[in-house]
Structures are given as structure tokens and as C-alpha cells.
Coordinates of C-alpha atoms in Angstrom, one line a residue:
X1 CA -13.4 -57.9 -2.2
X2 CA -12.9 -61.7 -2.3
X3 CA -13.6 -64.0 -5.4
X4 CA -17.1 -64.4 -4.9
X5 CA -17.8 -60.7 -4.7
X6 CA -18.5 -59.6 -1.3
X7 CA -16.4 -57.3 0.5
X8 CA -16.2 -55.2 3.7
X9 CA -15.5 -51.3 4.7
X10 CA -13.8 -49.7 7.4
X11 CA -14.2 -45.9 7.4
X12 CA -12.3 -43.5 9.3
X13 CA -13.0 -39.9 9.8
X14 CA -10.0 -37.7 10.0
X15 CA -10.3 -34.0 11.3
X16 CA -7.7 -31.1 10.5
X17 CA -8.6 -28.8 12.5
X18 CA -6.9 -25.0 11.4
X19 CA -5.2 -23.3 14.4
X20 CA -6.1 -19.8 14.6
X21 CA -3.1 -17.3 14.5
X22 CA -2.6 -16.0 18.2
X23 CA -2.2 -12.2 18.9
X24 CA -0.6 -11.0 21.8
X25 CA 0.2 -6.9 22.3
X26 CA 3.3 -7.1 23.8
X27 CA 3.2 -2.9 24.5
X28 CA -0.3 -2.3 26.2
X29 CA 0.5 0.8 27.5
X30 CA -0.8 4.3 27.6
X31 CA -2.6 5.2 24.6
X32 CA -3.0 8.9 25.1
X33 CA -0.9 10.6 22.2
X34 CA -1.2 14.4 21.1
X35 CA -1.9 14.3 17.3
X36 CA 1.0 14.9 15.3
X37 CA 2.8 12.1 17.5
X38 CA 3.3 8.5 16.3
X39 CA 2.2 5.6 17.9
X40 CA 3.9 2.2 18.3
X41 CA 2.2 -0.8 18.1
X42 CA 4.2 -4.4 19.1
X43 CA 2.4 -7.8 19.0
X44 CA 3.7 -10.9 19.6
X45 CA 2.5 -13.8 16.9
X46 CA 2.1 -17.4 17.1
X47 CA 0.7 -19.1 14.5
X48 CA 1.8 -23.1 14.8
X49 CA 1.2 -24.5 11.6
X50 CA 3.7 -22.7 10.3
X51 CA 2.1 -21.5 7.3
X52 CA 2.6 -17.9 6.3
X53 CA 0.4 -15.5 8.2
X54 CA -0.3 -11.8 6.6
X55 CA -0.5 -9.0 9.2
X56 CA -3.0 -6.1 8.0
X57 CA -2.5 -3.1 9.9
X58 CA -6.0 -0.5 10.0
X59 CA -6.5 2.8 11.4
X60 CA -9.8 4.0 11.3
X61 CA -10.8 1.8 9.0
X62 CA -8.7 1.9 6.3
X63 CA -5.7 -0.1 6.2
X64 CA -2.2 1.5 6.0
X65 CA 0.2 -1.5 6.0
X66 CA 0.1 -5.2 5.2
X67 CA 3.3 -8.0 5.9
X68 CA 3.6 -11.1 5.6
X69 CA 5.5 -13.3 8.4
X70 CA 6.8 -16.5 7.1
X71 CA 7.7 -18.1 11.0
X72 CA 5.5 -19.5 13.5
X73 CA 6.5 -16.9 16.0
X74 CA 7.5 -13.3 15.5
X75 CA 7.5 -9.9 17.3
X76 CA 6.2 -7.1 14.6
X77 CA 5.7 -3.4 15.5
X78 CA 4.5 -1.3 13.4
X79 CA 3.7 2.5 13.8
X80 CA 1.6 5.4 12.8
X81 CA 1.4 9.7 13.0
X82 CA -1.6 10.5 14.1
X83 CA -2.3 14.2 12.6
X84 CA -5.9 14.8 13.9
X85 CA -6.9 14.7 17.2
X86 CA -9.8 12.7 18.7
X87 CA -10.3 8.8 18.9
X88 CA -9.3 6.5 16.9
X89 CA -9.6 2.6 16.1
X90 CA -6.0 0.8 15.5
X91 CA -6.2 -3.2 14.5
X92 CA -4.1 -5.7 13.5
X93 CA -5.6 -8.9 11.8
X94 CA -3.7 -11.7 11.2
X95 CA -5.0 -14.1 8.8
X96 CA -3.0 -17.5 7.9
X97 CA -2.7 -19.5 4.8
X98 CA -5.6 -21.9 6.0
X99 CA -8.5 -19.6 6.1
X100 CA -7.9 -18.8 9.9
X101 CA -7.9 -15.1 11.3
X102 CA -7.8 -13.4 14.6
X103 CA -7.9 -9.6 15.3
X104 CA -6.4 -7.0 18.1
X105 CA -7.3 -3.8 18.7
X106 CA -6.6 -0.8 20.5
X107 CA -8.3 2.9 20.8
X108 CA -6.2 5.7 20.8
X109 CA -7.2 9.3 22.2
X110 CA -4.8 11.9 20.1
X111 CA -5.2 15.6 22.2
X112 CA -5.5 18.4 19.8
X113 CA -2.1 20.3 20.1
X114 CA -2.3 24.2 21.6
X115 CA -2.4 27.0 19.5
X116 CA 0.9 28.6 18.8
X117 CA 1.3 32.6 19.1
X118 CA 2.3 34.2 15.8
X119 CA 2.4 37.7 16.9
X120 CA 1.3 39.6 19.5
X121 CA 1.3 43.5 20.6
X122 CA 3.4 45.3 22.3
X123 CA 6.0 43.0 22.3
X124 CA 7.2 44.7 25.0
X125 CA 6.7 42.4 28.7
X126 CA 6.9 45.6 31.0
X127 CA 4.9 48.4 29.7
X128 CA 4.9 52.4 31.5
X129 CA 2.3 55.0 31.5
X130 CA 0.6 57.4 33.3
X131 CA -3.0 57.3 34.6
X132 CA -5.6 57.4 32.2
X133 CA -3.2 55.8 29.6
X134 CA -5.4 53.5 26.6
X135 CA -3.7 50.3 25.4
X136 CA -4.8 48.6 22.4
X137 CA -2.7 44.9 22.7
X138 CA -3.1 42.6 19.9
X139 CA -2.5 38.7 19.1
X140 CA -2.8 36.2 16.2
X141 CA -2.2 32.8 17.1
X142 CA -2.4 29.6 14.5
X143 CA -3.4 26.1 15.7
X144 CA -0.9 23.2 14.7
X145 CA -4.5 20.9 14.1
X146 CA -6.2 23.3 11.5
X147 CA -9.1 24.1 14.4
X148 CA -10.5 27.3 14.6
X149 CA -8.9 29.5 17.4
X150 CA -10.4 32.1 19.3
X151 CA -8.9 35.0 22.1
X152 CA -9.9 35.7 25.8
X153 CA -8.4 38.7 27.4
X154 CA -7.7 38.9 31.3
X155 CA -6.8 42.3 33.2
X156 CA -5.5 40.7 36.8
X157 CA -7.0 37.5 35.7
X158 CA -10.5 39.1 35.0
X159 CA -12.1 38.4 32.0
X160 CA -12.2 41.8 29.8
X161 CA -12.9 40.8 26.1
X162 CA -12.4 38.3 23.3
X163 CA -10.9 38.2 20.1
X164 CA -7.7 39.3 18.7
X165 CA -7.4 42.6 20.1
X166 CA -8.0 44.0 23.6
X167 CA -8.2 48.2 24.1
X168 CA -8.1 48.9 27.6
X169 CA -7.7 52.1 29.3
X170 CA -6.0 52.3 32.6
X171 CA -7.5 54.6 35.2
X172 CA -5.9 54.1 38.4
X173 CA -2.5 54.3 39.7
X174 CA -0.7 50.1 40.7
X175 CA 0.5 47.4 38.6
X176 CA -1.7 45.8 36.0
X177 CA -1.0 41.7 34.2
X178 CA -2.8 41.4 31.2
X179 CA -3.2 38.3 29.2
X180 CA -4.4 36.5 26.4
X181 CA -5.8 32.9 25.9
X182 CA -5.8 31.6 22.8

């Protein structure tokens, strides 16, 4: 503005642009668990603005741990049991203190554990008898995953019955393997 009231303007634009928190997983290996094993999960951050970042951890959907990483670069692992089998959806976000957020995910297939044995009849691995002889084996077995659990019975790898008890008479003379699948 000079003294008789006219003036000029120079305008210049300035841009911040936000960089967006960088991801890497730094342990992309096999992610074939049974259930009841825990899972690790490393990633590798970089966010260069410096400003602190907040990691949100999520399985299936809900989120089970949350951080916050004050550095521009850091290595975080974190880890989780998975109890039930089947897939599941694992992500980290990582959101900064500028609006900016990226995400990383993984799937992980958790096998249902086998059934354990509880009990079974006769105990006894090597049984005697004479021709004509009836057997009545029994077996209760429990599954580690809370699934229901059901019993095949094999004579020399035939398939006699199911459920927990096999009775089986033995008509002929030889050597006889029975077994039970549960």
C-alpha cells in the first residue's frame, strides 16, 4: 500500500501434503496354525513426519491391542492364541497424528485340534480267546475345540460300526486289529 492508496498482491499457495504411515510385514510366512496356537505378527513402520503413530491390532473384527510408537521407524510384533479353528482376519492399522492411516492384513487358517482318547475298553493291546469269543470294546474321546466327536470302528481296517462302543463276535480261528477313529 503506498500513500495514495493503491497496492499490489502476490499470493502463494503452499501444500502440506501428510505422508501416509508405511507398513511393511517383516514375517510373511506360513499362516497355517492349529487353534489353541499363537500367532506372531512383525511389521516394520515408517512413518517420516515423525509424529506419533497408534498401531490398532484386530482379529476378526474386534480389536485386541492398541500402541502407540513415538519414532519414525520401529519393528512391533504383536501376537495372538487362536482358540477356534477356521479362518480368520488379522490387521494392523496404523494411523498418525495427521489424519493419515494405512492398513495390513493377513488370513490365518487355525486346524481344529484331534480328539483326545479319555478311556477306552479293554485296555488291554493283545487280547486271547477262543473261537466264537464276543467282544464288546468301548471308547470316549473329548475334543480339545468343543466340536462334537463321533466313533468309526474297523475289524482289519473294515469298517464295522460307529459310536462309542463296538460288540463284535469272533468266529474264525487268525489274528484280528480292531480300531477306533474318533
Amino acid at each position: 500500500l503506498n500513500e495514495y492508496g493503491t497496492s499490489t498482491t502476490q499470493t502463494t499457495t503452499i501444500t502440506v501434503n501428510n505422508d501416509v504411515p508405511e507398513l511393511t510385514a517383516a514375517n510373511d510366512s506360513d499362516r497355517s496354525l492349529t487353534a489353541g496356537q499363537s500367532g506372531s505378527f512383525t511389521v516394520s513402520l515408517a512413518d517420516s513426519d515423525a509424529s506419533d503413530t497408534d498401531l490398532e491390532f484386530i482379529v476378526d473384527g474386534e480389536t485386541v491391542e492398541e500402541r502407540q510408537v513415538s519414532q519414525s521407524e520401529a519393528d512391533e510384533t504383536f501376537s495372538y492364541q487362536f482358540s477356534t479353528p477356521g479362518e480368520h482376519s488379522v490387521e494392523l492399522t496404523a494411523a498418525d497424528g495427521h489424519g493419515a492411516s494405512t492398513t495390513i492384513g493377513w488370513t490365518v487358517d487355525a486346524a481344529s485340534r484331534p480328539p483326545e482318547f479319555e478311556t477306552w475298553a479293554p485296555e488291554d493291546s493283545n487280547l486271547y480267546a477262543l473261537t466264537g469269543t464276543t467282544f464288546e470294546f468301548n471308547a470316549t474321546a473329548s475334543d480339545p475345540d468343543g466340536q462334537t466327536v463321533s466313533y468309526q470302528w474297523y475289524v482289519d481296517d473294515n469298517y464295522t460300526a460307529s459310536g462309542e462302543s463296538l460288540t463284535h463276535q469272533f468266529n474264525q480261528n487268525g489274528e484280528y486289529t480292531v480300531q477306533v477313529v474318533a
